[in-house]
Coordinates of C-alpha atoms in Angstrom, one line a residue:
M148 CA 5.5 44.4 61.3
G149 CA 3.4 47.4 60.4
D150 CA 0.6 47.8 57.9
R151 CA 1.4 49.7 54.7
A152 CA -1.5 51.9 53.7
T153 CA -2.7 55.2 52.3
L154 CA -3.6 58.1 54.5
L155 CA -5.3 60.4 52.0
E156 CA -7.8 62.7 53.6
T157 CA -10.7 64.5 52.1
G158 CA -13.9 65.6 53.6
Q159 CA -15.5 62.4 52.6
V160 CA -13.0 59.5 53.1
E161 CA -10.3 58.9 55.8
T162 CA -9.3 55.3 55.6
G163 CA -6.3 52.9 55.4
H164 CA -3.1 52.4 57.4
T165 CA 0.5 53.0 57.2
E166 CA 3.5 51.8 58.9
P167 CA 3.9 53.7 62.2
G168 CA 5.3 57.1 61.5
R169 CA 4.6 57.0 57.8
P170 CA 3.0 60.3 56.5
E171 CA -0.6 60.3 55.5
L172 CA -1.9 61.0 51.9
R173 CA -5.4 61.4 50.9
R174 CA -7.8 59.7 48.6
T175 CA -9.7 61.3 45.8
D176 CA -13.4 62.3 45.8
D177 CA -14.5 58.8 44.9
G178 CA -12.3 57.1 47.6
T179 CA -10.0 55.4 45.2
D180 CA -6.2 55.6 45.3
T181 CA -6.0 56.8 41.6
A182 CA -7.9 59.1 39.5
T183 CA -8.8 58.9 35.8
A184 CA -7.3 61.4 33.4
E185 CA -10.8 62.9 33.1
D186 CA -11.1 63.4 36.8
E187 CA -7.6 65.0 37.0
A188 CA -8.4 67.3 34.0
R189 CA -11.6 68.4 35.7
H190 CA -9.7 69.1 39.0
R191 CA -7.1 71.1 37.1
I192 CA -9.7 73.3 35.5
A193 CA -11.5 73.8 38.8
A194 CA -8.1 74.5 40.6
A195 CA -7.2 77.0 37.9
A196 CA -10.5 78.8 38.7
G197 CA -9.5 79.0 42.3
D198 CA -11.5 76.0 43.7
A199 CA -9.8 75.1 47.0
E200 CA -11.1 71.6 47.2
S201 CA -9.9 70.7 43.7
M202 CA -6.5 72.2 44.5
S203 CA -6.3 70.0 47.5
V204 CA -7.3 66.8 45.7
L205 CA -5.0 67.6 42.8
G206 CA -2.1 68.3 45.2
S207 CA -2.7 64.9 46.9
L208 CA -2.8 63.0 43.6
L209 CA 0.5 64.5 42.5
L210 CA 2.1 63.8 45.9
R211 CA 1.0 60.2 45.6
R212 CA 2.8 59.9 42.3
G213 CA 5.9 61.4 43.9
D214 CA 5.7 64.7 42.0
L215 CA 6.6 66.9 45.0
D216 CA 7.4 69.9 42.9
G217 CA 4.1 69.7 41.0
A218 CA 2.0 69.1 44.2
E219 CA 3.5 71.8 46.5
P220 CA 1.9 74.8 44.8
F221 CA -1.6 73.3 44.8
L222 CA -1.3 72.2 48.4
R223 CA 0.0 75.6 49.6
A224 CA -2.8 77.3 47.7
A225 CA -5.5 75.1 49.2
T226 CA -4.0 75.5 52.6
A227 CA -4.1 79.2 52.3
E228 CA -7.9 78.8 51.6
G229 CA -8.3 76.8 55.0
D230 CA -8.4 73.3 53.5
R231 CA -7.3 71.1 56.5
A232 CA -6.6 68.1 54.2
A233 CA -4.2 70.2 52.2
A234 CA -2.5 71.3 55.4
N235 CA -2.0 67.7 56.4
N236 CA -0.7 66.7 53.1
L237 CA 1.6 69.7 52.8
G238 CA 3.1 68.5 56.1
V239 CA 3.6 65.1 54.4
L240 CA 5.3 66.7 51.5
L241 CA 7.6 68.8 53.7
H242 CA 8.4 65.7 55.8
Q243 CA 9.5 63.9 52.7
R244 CA 11.7 66.7 51.7
G245 CA 13.3 66.6 55.1
Y246 CA 11.8 69.7 56.6
A247 CA 10.5 68.1 59.8
E248 CA 9.8 71.2 61.9
E249 CA 7.9 73.0 59.1
A250 CA 6.0 69.8 58.4
A251 CA 5.0 69.6 62.1
G252 CA 3.8 73.2 61.9
W253 CA 1.3 72.4 59.1
W254 CA 0.3 69.2 60.8
R255 CA -0.5 71.3 63.9
V256 CA -2.7 73.6 61.7
A257 CA -4.6 70.6 60.3
A258 CA -4.8 68.9 63.7
V259 CA -6.2 72.0 65.4
A260 CA -8.8 72.1 62.6
G261 CA -9.8 68.6 63.4
S262 CA -7.7 66.3 61.2
A263 CA -7.2 63.0 63.0
P264 CA -4.4 61.9 60.5
A265 CA -2.6 65.2 61.1
A266 CA -2.9 64.7 64.9
H267 CA -1.5 61.2 64.4
A268 CA 1.5 62.5 62.4
L269 CA 2.1 65.3 64.9
G270 CA 2.1 62.8 67.8
R271 CA 4.6 60.6 66.0
H272 CA 6.8 63.7 65.3
Y273 CA 6.8 64.5 69.0
R274 CA 7.5 60.9 70.1
E275 CA 10.5 60.7 67.8
R276 CA 11.9 63.8 69.5
G277 CA 11.3 62.3 73.0
D278 CA 8.5 64.7 74.0
E279 CA 6.1 62.0 75.3
P280 CA 3.6 64.4 76.9
A281 CA 3.0 66.3 73.7
A282 CA 3.1 62.9 71.7
E283 CA 0.4 61.5 74.0
Y284 CA -1.7 64.6 73.7
W285 CA -1.9 64.5 69.9
L286 CA -2.1 60.8 69.6
R287 CA -5.0 60.8 72.0
Q288 CA -6.7 63.5 69.8
S289 CA -6.3 61.3 66.8
A290 CA -7.4 58.1 68.6
E291 CA -10.5 59.8 70.1
H292 CA -11.5 60.8 66.6
G293 CA -11.6 57.2 65.5
H294 CA -8.3 57.1 63.7
A295 CA -6.9 53.5 63.7
L296 CA -3.3 54.5 63.4
G297 CA -3.6 57.1 66.1
A298 CA -5.1 54.5 68.4
Y299 CA -2.4 52.1 67.7
A300 CA 0.4 54.6 68.2
L301 CA -1.2 55.7 71.5
A302 CA -1.4 52.2 72.6
D303 CA 2.3 51.6 71.8
L304 CA 3.2 54.7 73.8
L305 CA 1.1 53.8 76.8
E306 CA 2.5 50.2 76.7
H307 CA 5.9 51.6 76.7
R308 CA 5.1 53.5 79.9
G309 CA 3.3 50.5 81.4
D310 CA -0.1 52.3 81.4
V311 CA -3.2 50.1 81.9
G312 CA -5.0 52.1 79.3
A313 CA -2.8 50.6 76.4
E314 CA -5.2 47.6 75.9
R315 CA -8.2 49.8 75.3
W316 CA -6.6 51.7 72.4
L317 CA -4.9 48.5 71.0
R318 CA -8.3 47.0 70.9
A319 CA -9.9 50.1 69.3
A320 CA -7.2 50.0 66.4
A321 CA -7.8 46.3 66.0
E322 CA -11.5 46.6 65.7
Q323 CA -10.9 49.1 62.9
G324 CA -8.9 46.5 61.0
H325 CA -5.3 47.4 62.0
R326 CA -3.6 44.1 61.6
E327 CA -0.5 44.8 63.8
A328 CA -2.9 45.9 66.6
A329 CA -4.9 42.7 66.1
Y330 CA -1.7 40.7 66.4
R331 CA -0.4 42.5 69.5
L332 CA -3.8 42.3 71.2
A333 CA -3.8 38.5 70.5
R334 CA -0.3 38.3 72.1
L335 CA -1.6 40.2 75.1
L336 CA -4.6 37.9 75.5
D337 CA -2.3 34.8 75.1
R338 CA -0.2 36.1 78.0
R339 CA -3.3 36.5 80.1
A340 CA -4.6 33.0 79.2
G341 CA -1.2 31.4 79.7
T342 CA -0.8 30.3 76.0
P343 CA 1.3 29.8 74.0
T344 CA 4.1 31.6 75.7
G345 CA 3.0 31.1 79.3
G346 CA 1.9 27.4 79.1
G347 CA -0.9 25.1 77.9
A348 CA -1.2 22.8 74.9
A349 CA -0.1 25.5 72.4
A350 CA 3.1 26.0 74.5
D351 CA 3.7 22.2 74.4
V352 CA 3.4 22.3 70.6
A353 CA 5.7 25.3 70.3
S354 CA 8.2 23.5 72.5
R355 CA 8.1 20.3 70.5
R356 CA 8.4 22.3 67.3
G357 CA 11.3 24.3 68.6
I358 CA 9.5 27.6 68.2
T359 CA 10.9 30.4 70.3
W360 CA 8.3 33.2 70.4
D361 CA 9.2 36.8 69.8
T362 CA 8.4 38.1 73.2
D363 CA 8.2 41.8 74.0
P364 CA 10.0 42.6 77.2
R365 CA 7.6 45.5 77.8
M366 CA 4.7 43.4 79.2
L367 CA 1.3 45.0 78.7
H368 CA -0.6 45.7 82.0
T369 CA -4.1 44.5 81.4
D370 CA -7.2 46.6 82.1
P371 CA -9.9 44.3 83.6
A372 CA -12.6 46.7 82.3
A373 CA -11.4 46.2 78.8
T374 CA -11.7 42.4 78.8
G375 CA -14.2 41.0 76.4
E376 CA -16.8 38.4 77.0
K377 CA -15.0 35.5 75.4
P378 CA -12.3 33.6 77.3
P379 CA -8.9 35.2 76.6
E380 CA -7.6 32.1 74.6
L381 CA -10.6 32.2 72.3
E382 CA -10.5 35.9 71.7
A383 CA -6.7 35.7 71.1
E384 CA -7.5 33.2 68.3
Q385 CA -10.0 35.5 66.8
W386 CA -7.6 38.4 66.6
Y387 CA -4.8 36.1 65.3
R388 CA -7.2 35.1 62.5
Q389 CA -8.1 38.7 61.7
A390 CA -4.4 39.7 61.5
A391 CA -3.5 36.5 59.6
A392 CA -6.2 37.1 57.1
R393 CA -4.8 40.5 56.4
G394 CA -1.4 39.0 55.7
H395 CA 0.4 39.2 59.1
R396 CA 2.8 36.3 58.9
R397 CA 3.6 36.0 62.6
A398 CA -0.1 35.9 63.3
A399 CA -0.5 33.1 60.8
L400 CA 2.4 31.2 62.6
H401 CA 0.8 31.6 66.1
L402 CA -2.7 30.6 64.7
G403 CA -1.0 27.5 63.2
V404 CA 0.4 26.5 66.6
I405 CA -3.0 27.0 68.3
L406 CA -4.7 24.8 65.7
E407 CA -2.1 22.1 65.8
A408 CA -2.4 22.0 69.6
R409 CA -6.1 21.4 69.1
G410 CA -5.4 18.6 66.6
E411 CA -6.7 20.5 63.6
L412 CA -3.6 19.7 61.6
K413 CA -4.9 20.4 58.1
E414 CA -5.9 23.9 59.0
A415 CA -2.7 24.4 60.9
G416 CA -0.7 23.3 57.9
R417 CA -2.5 25.9 55.8
W418 CA -1.6 28.8 58.1
Y419 CA 1.9 27.5 58.4
L420 CA 2.2 27.4 54.6
T421 CA 0.7 30.9 54.3
S422 CA 3.2 32.3 56.8
A423 CA 6.1 30.4 55.3
K424 CA 5.3 31.7 51.8
D425 CA 5.3 35.2 53.3
G426 CA 8.8 34.6 54.5
E427 CA 8.5 33.5 58.0
P428 CA 11.2 30.9 58.6
R429 CA 9.7 29.6 61.9
A430 CA 6.6 28.8 60.1
A431 CA 8.6 26.9 57.4
C432 CA 10.3 25.0 60.2
A433 CA 7.0 24.2 61.9
L434 CA 5.5 23.0 58.6
G435 CA 8.4 20.7 58.1
F436 CA 7.8 19.1 61.5
L437 CA 4.1 18.7 60.6
L438 CA 5.0 17.0 57.4
R439 CA 7.6 14.8 59.0
D440 CA 5.0 13.7 61.6
A441 CA 2.7 12.8 58.7
G442 CA 5.5 10.6 57.3
D443 CA 6.5 12.9 54.4
E444 CA 10.2 13.2 55.2
E445 CA 11.1 14.6 51.7
S446 CA 8.7 17.5 51.8
A447 CA 9.7 18.2 55.5
A448 CA 13.3 18.5 54.3
V449 CA 12.4 21.0 51.6
W450 CA 10.8 23.4 54.2
W451 CA 13.5 22.8 56.8
L452 CA 16.1 23.7 54.1
R453 CA 14.2 26.9 53.2
A454 CA 13.9 27.8 56.9
A455 CA 17.6 26.9 57.7
Q456 CA 18.8 29.1 54.7
D457 CA 16.8 32.0 56.2
G458 CA 18.7 31.5 59.4
D459 CA 16.4 29.3 61.5
G460 CA 18.6 27.3 63.8
N461 CA 15.9 24.8 64.7
A462 CA 15.4 23.8 61.1
A463 CA 19.1 23.4 60.7
N464 CA 19.1 21.1 63.7
A465 CA 16.2 19.1 62.2
L466 CA 18.1 18.6 59.0
G467 CA 21.1 17.5 61.0
A468 CA 19.0 14.9 62.8
Q469 CA 17.5 13.7 59.6
H470 CA 21.0 13.2 58.1
A471 CA 22.3 11.6 61.3
A472 CA 19.5 9.1 61.2
R473 CA 20.6 8.1 57.7
G474 CA 24.2 7.7 58.8
E475 CA 25.4 10.8 57.0
Q476 CA 27.5 12.0 59.9
Q477 CA 29.5 14.7 58.1
T478 CA 26.3 16.3 56.6
A479 CA 24.6 16.1 60.0
E480 CA 27.6 17.9 61.7
R481 CA 27.5 20.6 59.0
W482 CA 23.9 21.4 59.7
Y483 CA 24.4 21.2 63.5
R484 CA 27.2 23.7 63.1
A485 CA 24.9 26.0 60.9
A486 CA 22.3 25.8 63.8
L487 CA 25.0 26.9 66.2
D488 CA 26.0 29.8 63.9
A489 CA 22.4 30.8 63.7
G490 CA 22.4 31.2 67.5
D491 CA 20.6 28.0 68.4
I492 CA 22.6 26.4 71.3
N493 CA 20.8 23.1 70.6
G494 CA 23.4 22.8 67.7
A495 CA 26.2 22.5 70.2
Y496 CA 24.3 19.9 72.2
N497 CA 23.5 17.9 69.1
L498 CA 27.2 18.1 68.1
G499 CA 28.0 16.6 71.5
L500 CA 25.6 13.8 71.0
L501 CA 27.0 13.1 67.5
C502 CA 30.6 13.0 68.8
A503 CA 29.6 10.8 71.7
A504 CA 27.9 8.3 69.4
Q505 CA 31.1 8.2 67.3
G506 CA 33.3 7.6 70.4
R507 CA 34.9 11.1 70.1
T508 CA 34.6 11.7 73.9
P509 CA 36.9 14.7 74.1
Q510 CA 35.0 16.6 71.3
A511 CA 31.7 15.5 72.9
E512 CA 32.8 17.0 76.2
Q513 CA 33.8 20.2 74.5
W514 CA 30.4 20.6 72.8
Y515 CA 28.5 19.6 75.9
R516 CA 30.4 22.2 77.9
R517 CA 29.7 24.9 75.4
A518 CA 26.0 24.2 75.4
A519 CA 26.0 23.8 79.2
Y520 CA 27.6 27.1 79.9
A521 CA 25.0 28.7 77.7
G522 CA 22.4 27.2 80.1
H523 CA 21.3 24.1 78.1
R524 CA 20.2 21.9 80.9
E525 CA 20.2 18.6 79.0
A526 CA 23.7 19.4 77.8
A527 CA 24.7 19.9 81.5
N528 CA 23.2 16.5 82.3
A529 CA 25.0 14.8 79.5
L530 CA 28.2 16.5 80.4
A531 CA 27.8 15.2 84.0
I532 CA 27.2 11.7 82.8
L533 CA 30.3 11.8 80.6
L534 CA 32.4 13.0 83.6
L535 CA 30.9 10.4 85.8
Q536 CA 31.7 7.6 83.3
G537 CA 35.2 9.0 83.1
G538 CA 35.6 8.4 86.9
D539 CA 35.1 12.1 87.9
P540 CA 32.1 12.1 90.3
S541 CA 33.1 15.3 91.9
G542 CA 33.3 17.1 88.5
A543 CA 29.9 15.6 87.5
E544 CA 27.9 16.6 90.6
P545 CA 28.0 20.4 90.0
W546 CA 26.7 19.9 86.4
F547 CA 24.0 17.5 87.6
S548 CA 22.9 20.1 90.1
K549 CA 23.0 22.9 87.6
A550 CA 20.8 20.8 85.1
A551 CA 18.4 19.8 87.9
E552 CA 18.0 23.4 89.2
A553 CA 17.2 24.4 85.6
G554 CA 14.4 21.8 85.5
S555 CA 16.0 18.7 84.0
V556 CA 14.1 15.7 85.5
D557 CA 16.8 13.3 84.4
A558 CA 19.5 15.2 86.2
A559 CA 17.5 15.2 89.4
F560 CA 17.2 11.4 89.1
N561 CA 20.9 11.1 88.3
L562 CA 21.7 13.1 91.4
G563 CA 19.7 10.6 93.4
I564 CA 21.8 7.8 91.9
L565 CA 25.0 9.7 92.7
Y566 CA 24.0 10.3 96.4
A567 CA 22.8 6.7 96.7
G568 CA 26.1 5.4 95.4
R569 CA 28.0 7.2 98.1
G570 CA 25.6 6.0 100.8
D571 CA 23.7 9.2 101.4
E572 CA 20.2 7.7 101.3
E573 CA 18.5 10.8 102.7
G574 CA 20.0 13.0 100.0
A575 CA 19.2 10.4 97.3
L576 CA 15.6 10.3 98.4
E577 CA 15.3 14.0 98.3
W578 CA 16.4 14.1 94.6
Y579 CA 14.3 11.0 93.7
E580 CA 11.2 12.7 95.2
R581 CA 11.9 15.8 93.2
A582 CA 12.2 13.9 90.0
A583 CA 9.2 11.8 90.8
A584 CA 7.1 14.9 91.4
A585 CA 8.0 16.0 87.9
G586 CA 6.8 12.6 86.4
H587 CA 10.0 10.6 86.3
T588 CA 8.9 6.9 86.3
E589 CA 12.1 5.4 87.7
A590 CA 12.4 8.0 90.4
A591 CA 8.8 7.2 91.6
L592 CA 9.9 3.6 91.8
Q593 CA 13.0 4.4 93.9
V594 CA 10.8 6.6 96.2
G595 CA 8.3 3.8 96.5
I596 CA 11.1 1.2 97.4
A597 CA 12.5 3.6 100.0
L598 CA 9.1 4.2 101.5
L599 CA 8.5 0.4 101.7
R600 CA 11.7 0.0 103.6
E601 CA 10.5 2.6 106.1
G602 CA 7.2 0.8 106.5
D603 CA 5.1 3.6 104.9
E604 CA 3.0 1.3 102.7
G605 CA 0.3 4.0 101.9
D606 CA 2.7 6.5 100.3
A607 CA 4.7 3.7 98.9
E608 CA 1.7 2.5 97.1
I609 CA 1.1 5.9 95.5
H610 CA 4.5 6.1 94.1
L611 CA 4.6 2.5 92.9
R612 CA 1.3 3.1 91.1
R613 CA 2.9 6.2 89.4
A614 CA 5.9 4.1 88.4
A615 CA 3.8 1.2 87.2
G616 CA 1.4 3.5 85.3
G617 CA 4.5 5.1 83.7
G618 CA 5.5 1.8 82.2
S619 CA 8.0 0.5 84.8
S620 CA 7.9 -3.3 84.9
E621 CA 9.7 -3.3 88.3
G622 CA 7.1 -0.9 89.6
A623 CA 4.3 -3.1 88.4
F624 CA 5.9 -6.1 90.0
R625 CA 6.5 -4.4 93.3
L626 CA 3.0 -2.9 93.4
G627 CA 1.7 -6.5 92.8
M628 CA 3.8 -7.8 95.7
L629 CA 2.4 -5.0 98.0
L630 CA -1.1 -5.8 97.0
D631 CA -0.5 -9.5 97.2
S632 CA 0.8 -9.2 100.8
R633 CA -2.6 -7.7 101.7
Q634 CA -4.5 -10.6 100.3
P635 CA -6.2 -12.9 102.9
P636 CA -4.8 -16.4 102.9
P637 CA -7.0 -18.8 100.7
G638 CA -9.4 -20.9 102.7
P639 CA -10.0 -24.6 102.0
P640 CA -11.7 -25.2 98.7
V641 CA -15.5 -25.7 98.8
L642 CA -17.2 -28.1 96.5
G643 CA -18.8 -26.3 93.5
E644 CA -17.2 -23.0 94.4
P645 CA -16.4 -21.0 91.3
V646 CA -12.7 -20.2 90.6
D647 CA -11.8 -16.7 91.8
E648 CA -11.4 -14.0 89.2
K649 CA -7.9 -12.5 88.9
S650 CA -7.1 -10.0 91.7
E651 CA -5.6 -6.6 91.1
C652 CA -2.2 -7.8 92.2
E653 CA -2.2 -10.5 89.6
E654 CA -3.2 -7.9 86.9
W655 CA -0.1 -5.9 87.9
Y656 CA 2.1 -9.0 88.0
E657 CA 0.8 -9.8 84.4
R658 CA 1.5 -6.3 83.3
A659 CA 5.1 -6.7 84.5
A660 CA 5.4 -10.2 83.0
E661 CA 4.2 -9.1 79.6
Q662 CA 7.1 -6.5 79.7
G663 CA 9.6 -9.3 80.3
H664 CA 10.0 -9.1 84.1
R665 CA 11.2 -12.6 85.0
R666 CA 10.2 -12.7 88.7
A667 CA 6.7 -11.4 87.7
Q668 CA 6.5 -14.2 85.0
V669 CA 7.2 -16.8 87.7
R670 CA 4.7 -15.3 90.0
V671 CA 2.0 -15.2 87.4
G672 CA 2.8 -18.9 86.6
M673 CA 2.4 -19.8 90.3
L674 CA -1.0 -18.0 90.5
A675 CA -2.1 -19.7 87.3
A676 CA -1.0 -23.1 88.7
G677 CA -2.9 -22.3 91.9
R678 CA -6.1 -21.9 89.9
G679 CA -5.4 -25.1 88.1
D680 CA -4.4 -23.4 84.9
M681 CA -1.4 -25.6 84.1
K682 CA -1.1 -24.6 80.5
G683 CA -1.0 -20.8 81.5
A684 CA 1.5 -21.7 84.3
A685 CA 3.7 -23.6 81.9
R686 CA 3.7 -20.8 79.4
W687 CA 4.9 -18.2 82.0
Y688 CA 7.4 -20.5 83.6
R689 CA 8.9 -21.3 80.1
E690 CA 9.1 -17.5 79.2
A691 CA 10.9 -16.8 82.5
A692 CA 13.2 -19.9 82.2
E693 CA 14.2 -19.1 78.6
A694 CA 15.0 -15.5 79.7
G695 CA 17.3 -16.9 82.4
S696 CA 15.1 -17.1 85.4
L697 CA 16.3 -19.9 87.8
G698 CA 13.0 -20.0 89.6
G699 CA 11.2 -20.2 86.3
A700 CA 13.4 -23.1 85.1
F701 CA 12.9 -24.9 88.5
N702 CA 9.1 -24.5 88.5
L703 CA 8.9 -25.5 84.9
G704 CA 10.8 -28.6 85.8
L705 CA 8.3 -29.4 88.6
L706 CA 5.4 -29.0 86.2
L707 CA 6.9 -31.3 83.6
A708 CA 7.8 -33.9 86.2
R709 CA 4.2 -34.0 87.4
E710 CA 3.1 -34.6 83.8
G711 CA 5.6 -37.5 83.6
R712 CA 8.1 -35.7 81.4
E713 CA 11.1 -36.3 83.6
P714 CA 13.8 -36.0 80.9
E715 CA 12.7 -32.6 79.9
A716 CA 12.3 -31.6 83.5
Q717 CA 15.8 -32.9 84.2
L718 CA 17.1 -30.6 81.5
W719 CA 15.6 -27.4 83.1
W720 CA 16.7 -28.4 86.6
T721 CA 20.3 -29.0 85.3
R722 CA 20.3 -25.6 83.8
A723 CA 19.1 -24.0 87.0
A724 CA 21.4 -26.0 89.2
H725 CA 24.5 -25.2 87.1
A726 CA 23.5 -21.5 87.5
G727 CA 23.3 -21.7 91.3
H728 CA 19.8 -23.0 92.2
G729 CA 20.0 -25.2 95.3
R730 CA 16.5 -26.7 95.1
A731 CA 17.1 -27.7 91.5
A732 CA 20.4 -29.5 92.5
L733 CA 18.4 -31.3 95.3
R734 CA 15.7 -32.5 92.8
L735 CA 18.4 -33.8 90.4
A736 CA 20.0 -35.6 93.4
L737 CA 16.7 -37.3 94.3
L738 CA 16.1 -38.1 90.6
A739 CA 19.4 -39.8 90.3
A740 CA 18.9 -41.7 93.6
R741 CA 15.6 -43.1 92.3
R742 CA 17.3 -44.3 89.2
G743 CA 20.0 -45.9 91.3
E744 CA 22.7 -43.5 90.0
L745 CA 24.2 -43.1 93.4
G746 CA 27.4 -41.4 92.4
E747 CA 25.5 -38.8 90.4
G748 CA 23.2 -38.3 93.2
E749 CA 26.0 -37.7 95.7
R750 CA 27.5 -35.1 93.4
W751 CA 24.3 -33.2 93.2
C752 CA 23.8 -33.4 97.0
V753 CA 27.2 -31.8 97.5
R754 CA 26.1 -29.0 95.0
A755 CA 22.8 -28.6 96.9
V756 CA 24.7 -28.3 100.2
E757 CA 26.9 -25.6 98.7
L758 CA 24.1 -23.6 97.3
G759 CA 21.4 -23.7 100.0
P760 CA 19.2 -22.3 101.4
A761 CA 19.5 -23.9 104.9
E762 CA 16.6 -26.3 104.7
V763 CA 17.7 -27.5 101.3
A764 CA 21.3 -27.9 102.5
E765 CA 20.1 -29.9 105.5
R766 CA 18.0 -32.2 103.3
A767 CA 20.8 -32.6 100.8
A768 CA 23.2 -33.4 103.6
R769 CA 21.0 -36.2 104.9
L770 CA 20.5 -37.6 101.4
R771 CA 24.3 -37.4 100.8
D772 CA 25.0 -39.3 104.0
A773 CA 22.4 -42.0 103.0
L774 CA 23.9 -42.4 99.5
Q775 CA 27.4 -42.6 101.0
Q776 CA 26.3 -45.5 103.1
E777 CA 24.8 -47.2 100.2
L778 CA 27.9 -46.7 98.2
T779 CA 30.2 -48.1 101.0
A780 CA 27.8 -50.9 101.9

């Protein structure tokens, strides 16, 4: 995006910018773009009297108005008198008429006489014709005379060649207010700092917002001597601000991303709005996400619609997701297709998800394949899952591999499951480790379990802590077990000794229990009972029992029985025994025997013998024999 400007030259004023390659006009004596009728009349009188400067000024005024026929005689006359501004503007006039070579001749005359704008125009002329050495010579002449457009054009030429001097001239143009130079300098500094295109918080925001930055394949080589005192990311922001303040819509977009990454959402929204109003669809899309995150779905949809109508695929996907969440499947599908038509492959992936949710498996597979072949890693993972569920593990594995190699953490984890399912524990561990290193919680758990089996408690603890810290209830439980196994056995109680505080292992058990882990709930109940906290123990046993834990039901029964609430205890033991808990069956047998219900006791003994474990079966067999003797006596 270039900067439109005026390139009028007089002896007093040389200011303003044009789009690269646009000819230069000159300002009037007072530095304004227009002259009053009185000024023009004065210059006409002076020009008629042969005043070269007035002829030059009058010619430039007429040229600005588009009166080429009226301007040409005055410019030629002033040029004949040696006025370099007139020679430059005559070149502009001829260039507009299509006489490029003649224009270049007059620009050369003016440039030799010291006109920086003419040197810039001449350099552009040579570059358009492929004569880069001549172009560089004249653009350097212009840049060294302090001409912003010359500096920018020289930087562009040097960048094209990979010359390390490009940054110096880009900076020089930016410092003179050239907004495109300021924007490109900021982009260069972004790449140096690693944000937003190379990483960092701003890159994370850009990724979440679905913003694909317009990267220039011709990476600038940086000149260390040209580096400013500020850190690159701070200096980049400064130049984005300068360019954005001058109306550069892409600079405003980038500035919005930087501010959003810093949490300055209000200001970020203002710059997104500025950029969006200037016609930048990516800014309109980003503004929509900002509004959605603030809870304003209606306003978000307005900006997404605007961006989608301007061809932004990510906005079309956002609209599709919004309609899908409302159950408006047909409208969602239409927007996903619009995203795909706009070149956003996420549209195909989302169409796959939509079809899969509707049970349209063949169509889902078709869309997943389309996205996967285009390099969409999550689509490749989804396709592999679909194939695996359809009984085609050999077809699934290559897609899992492709997704994993492209960076899909879920695919790496799924490969671990696939390898484990066919007994390749070594291969499974390799993929689990890869996924765990990328932050996959369940993969970290699997690695921790595998290391525990190998006896490597140190590394196992590291992975279990990662899993538990990532929210895995099983990870928290197993970490608690590992730490618990290292606890010294409790000594005999000492009179007056305070109750021990909760250990770290109990804290992990509790975290797992609060997430609904039944075994952890039983374990927390046991630890609470050990401290004499029967109320706490009953709470956790009951939660576990009601969730289906046999151990929880059995222990709750023990607690209730000790409190003299045998009928309620019997209910929980009965539930556990029917579900396969041998100890509960033995307790029911003992309870029945004490009540004299010998037949009932015998039946529960038989059940306990069947269920075990060995010591329970042995006790139940002895009791059964005793009850049989009583029954036959």
